[in-house]
Short mmCIF file of C-alpha atoms in Angstrom, two decimals:
data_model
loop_
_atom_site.label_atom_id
_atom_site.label_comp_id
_atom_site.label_asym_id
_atom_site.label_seq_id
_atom_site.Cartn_x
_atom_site.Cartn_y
_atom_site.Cartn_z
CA UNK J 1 37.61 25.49 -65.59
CA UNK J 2 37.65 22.33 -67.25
CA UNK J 3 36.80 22.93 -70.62
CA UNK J 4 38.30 26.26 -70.88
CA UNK J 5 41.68 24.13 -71.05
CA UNK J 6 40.81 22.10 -73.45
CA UNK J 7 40.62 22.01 -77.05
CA UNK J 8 37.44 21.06 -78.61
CA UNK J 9 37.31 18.31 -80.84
CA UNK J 10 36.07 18.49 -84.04
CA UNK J 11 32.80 17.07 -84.99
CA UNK J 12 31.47 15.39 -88.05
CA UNK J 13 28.66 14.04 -89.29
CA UNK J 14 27.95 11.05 -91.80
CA UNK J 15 26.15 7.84 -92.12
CA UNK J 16 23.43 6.31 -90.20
CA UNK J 17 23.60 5.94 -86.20
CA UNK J 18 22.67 3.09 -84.44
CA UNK J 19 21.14 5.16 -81.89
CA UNK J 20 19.24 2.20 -80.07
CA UNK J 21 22.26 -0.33 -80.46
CA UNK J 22 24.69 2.76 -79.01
CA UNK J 23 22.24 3.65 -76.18
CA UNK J 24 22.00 0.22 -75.49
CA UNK J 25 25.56 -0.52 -75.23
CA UNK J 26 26.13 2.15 -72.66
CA UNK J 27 23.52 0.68 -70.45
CA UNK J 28 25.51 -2.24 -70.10
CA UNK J 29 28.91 -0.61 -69.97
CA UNK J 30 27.44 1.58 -66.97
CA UNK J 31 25.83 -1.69 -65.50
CA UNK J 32 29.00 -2.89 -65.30
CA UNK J 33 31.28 -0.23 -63.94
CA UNK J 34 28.48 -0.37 -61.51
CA UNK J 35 28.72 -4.22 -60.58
CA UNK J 36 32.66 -3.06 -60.18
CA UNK J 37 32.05 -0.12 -57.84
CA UNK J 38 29.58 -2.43 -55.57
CA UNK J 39 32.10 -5.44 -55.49
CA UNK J 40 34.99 -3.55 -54.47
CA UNK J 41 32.99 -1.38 -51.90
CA UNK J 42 33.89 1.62 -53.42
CA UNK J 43 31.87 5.03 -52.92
CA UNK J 44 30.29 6.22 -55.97
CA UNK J 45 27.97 8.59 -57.63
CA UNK J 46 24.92 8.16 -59.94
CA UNK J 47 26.31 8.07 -63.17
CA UNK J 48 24.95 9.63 -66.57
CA UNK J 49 24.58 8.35 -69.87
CA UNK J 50 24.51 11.46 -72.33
CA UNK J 51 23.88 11.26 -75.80
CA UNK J 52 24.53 13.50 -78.68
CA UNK J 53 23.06 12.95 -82.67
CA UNK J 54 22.96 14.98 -85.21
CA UNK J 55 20.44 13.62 -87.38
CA UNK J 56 18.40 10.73 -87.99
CA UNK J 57 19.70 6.98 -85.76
CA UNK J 58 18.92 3.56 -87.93
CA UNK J 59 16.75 3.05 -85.22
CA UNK J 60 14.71 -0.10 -86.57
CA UNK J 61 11.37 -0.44 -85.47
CA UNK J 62 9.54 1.75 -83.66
CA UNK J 63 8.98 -0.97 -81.02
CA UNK J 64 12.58 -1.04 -80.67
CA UNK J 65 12.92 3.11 -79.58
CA UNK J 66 9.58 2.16 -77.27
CA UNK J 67 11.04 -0.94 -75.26
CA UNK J 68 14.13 1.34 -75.13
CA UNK J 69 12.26 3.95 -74.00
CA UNK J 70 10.28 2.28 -70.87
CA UNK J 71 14.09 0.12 -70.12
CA UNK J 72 15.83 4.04 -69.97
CA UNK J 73 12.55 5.26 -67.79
CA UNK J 74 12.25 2.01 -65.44
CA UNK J 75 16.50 2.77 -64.82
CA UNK J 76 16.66 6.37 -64.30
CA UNK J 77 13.59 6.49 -61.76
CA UNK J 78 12.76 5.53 -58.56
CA UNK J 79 14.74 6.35 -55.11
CA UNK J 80 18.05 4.76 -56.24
CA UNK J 81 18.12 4.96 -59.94
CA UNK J 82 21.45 3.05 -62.13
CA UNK J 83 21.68 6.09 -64.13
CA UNK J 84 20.40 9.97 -65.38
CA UNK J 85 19.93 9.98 -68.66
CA UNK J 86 20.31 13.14 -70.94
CA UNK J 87 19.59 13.22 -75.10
CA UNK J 88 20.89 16.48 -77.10
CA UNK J 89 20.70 17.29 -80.52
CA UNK J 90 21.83 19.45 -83.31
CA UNK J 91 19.05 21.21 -85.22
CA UNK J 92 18.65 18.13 -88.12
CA UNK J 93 17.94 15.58 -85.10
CA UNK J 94 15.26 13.38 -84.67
CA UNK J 95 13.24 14.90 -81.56
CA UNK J 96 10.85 13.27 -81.59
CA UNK J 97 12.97 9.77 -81.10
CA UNK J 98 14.98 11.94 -78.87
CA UNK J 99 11.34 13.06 -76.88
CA UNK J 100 10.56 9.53 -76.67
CA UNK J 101 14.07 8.01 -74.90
CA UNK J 102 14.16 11.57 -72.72
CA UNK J 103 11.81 10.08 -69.73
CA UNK J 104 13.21 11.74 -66.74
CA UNK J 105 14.90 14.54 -68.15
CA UNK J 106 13.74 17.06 -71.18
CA UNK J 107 15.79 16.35 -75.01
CA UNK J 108 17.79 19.25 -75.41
CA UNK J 109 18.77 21.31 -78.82
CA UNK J 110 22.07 22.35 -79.10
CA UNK J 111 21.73 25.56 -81.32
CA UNK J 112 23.61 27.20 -83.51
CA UNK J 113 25.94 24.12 -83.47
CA UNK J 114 27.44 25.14 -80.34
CA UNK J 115 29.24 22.05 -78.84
CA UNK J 116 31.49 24.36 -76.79
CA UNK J 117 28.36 24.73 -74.57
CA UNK J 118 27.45 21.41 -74.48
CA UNK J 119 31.29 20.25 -73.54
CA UNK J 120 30.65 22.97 -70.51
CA UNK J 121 27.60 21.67 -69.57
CA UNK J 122 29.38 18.07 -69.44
CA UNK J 123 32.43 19.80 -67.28
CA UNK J 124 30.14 21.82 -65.12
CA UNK J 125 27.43 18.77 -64.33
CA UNK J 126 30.95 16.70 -63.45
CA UNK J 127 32.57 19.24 -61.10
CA UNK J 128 29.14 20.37 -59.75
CA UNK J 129 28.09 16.58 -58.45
CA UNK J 130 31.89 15.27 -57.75
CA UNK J 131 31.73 17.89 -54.97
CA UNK J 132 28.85 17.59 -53.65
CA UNK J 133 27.63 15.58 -50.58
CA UNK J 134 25.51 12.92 -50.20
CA UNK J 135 21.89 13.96 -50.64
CA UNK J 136 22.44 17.09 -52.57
CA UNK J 137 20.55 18.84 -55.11
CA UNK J 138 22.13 19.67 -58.14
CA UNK J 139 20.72 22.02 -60.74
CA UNK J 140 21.96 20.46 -63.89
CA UNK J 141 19.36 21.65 -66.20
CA UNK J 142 21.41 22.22 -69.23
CA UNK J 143 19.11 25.28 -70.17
CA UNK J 144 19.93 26.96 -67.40
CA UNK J 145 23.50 26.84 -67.81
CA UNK J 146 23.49 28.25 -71.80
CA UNK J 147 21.39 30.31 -74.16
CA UNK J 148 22.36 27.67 -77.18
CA UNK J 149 20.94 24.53 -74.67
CA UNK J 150 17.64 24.69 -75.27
CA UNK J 151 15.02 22.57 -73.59
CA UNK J 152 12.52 21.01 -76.48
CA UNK J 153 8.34 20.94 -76.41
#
C-alpha cells in the first residue's frame, strides 16, 4: 500500500489557523487545476479538498465561516460538482466550525491522535477512485475505513 511505505510526518501544533483564508485558497487552487484539465482536454476526476485542524482557526466573523459554508455546499453538490469536500479534526477542534463547512459530507474526529489512519484514509480514497470507472460508487466514508475516524453528531 501506499502509506505503508511511507514515513509519517510529524505533526505540530501552534498559533492561530486561518481556517477560512486556507479553505479558501484551495478553492481557487482546485478551480484552477480545473480550468487546466478542461483547456487541455485532459480526462480527470472530481477532486477533494481535505482539511485537517487541530484546534481553534482565526476564523473572523461568523458571517465569514457561513458565506464559506453555503460557497463549499453550492460547489460540492449538484450532478457535476468542482469538488468533495472532507473536514477532520483532532479532539481540541472546533466542530462545530468544522459541522458548519462539512455540507455534503459528515466532520470527522481523528481520535486518539491517530494521523496514520487518516494518511490511509487519504491513500485508500486515492487508489480506490483513480481506478475506478466512470460512474462508480465509491465508499469513502472515512468511518468505515478506521475505528480512530469517527463520524461527529
Amino acid at each position: 500500500a501506499l502509506v505503508d511505505d511511507a514515513p509519517m510526518p510529524t505533526l505540530s501544533a501552534g498559533g492561530l489557523t486561518a481556517l477560512v483564508d486556507g479553505i479558501r485558497r484551495g478553492m481557487e487552487v482546485t478551480a484552477e487545476r480545473m480550468r487546466w484539465y478542461r483547456e487541455t482536454a485532459l480526462s480527470r476526476k472530481v477532486p477533494y479538498i481535505v482539511v485537517m485542524t487541530d484546534g481553534n482557526g482565526n476564523c473572523g466573523l461568523d458571517e465569514d465561516v457561513d458565506k464559506l459554508a453555503t460557497d463549499i455546499r453550492i460547489a460540492s453538490e449538484g450532478e457535476t460538482p468542482q469538488f468533495h469536500f472532507w473536514a477532520f479534526g483532532t479532539e481540541d477542534a472546533n466542530f462545530d466550525t468544522l459541522k458548519k463547512l462539512s455540507t455534503t459530507n459528515p466532520a470527522i474526529l481523528v481520535k486518539d491522535a491517530r494521523f496514520d489512519e487518516f494518511f490511509k484514509w487519504v491513500s485508500f480514497v486515492s487508489r480506490s477512485v483513480s481506478g475506478a470507472g466512470k460512474g462508480s460508487i465509491v465508499d469513502h466514508s472515512p468511518a468505515s475505513r478506521s475505528q480512530f475516524l469517527q463520524v461527529t453528531k
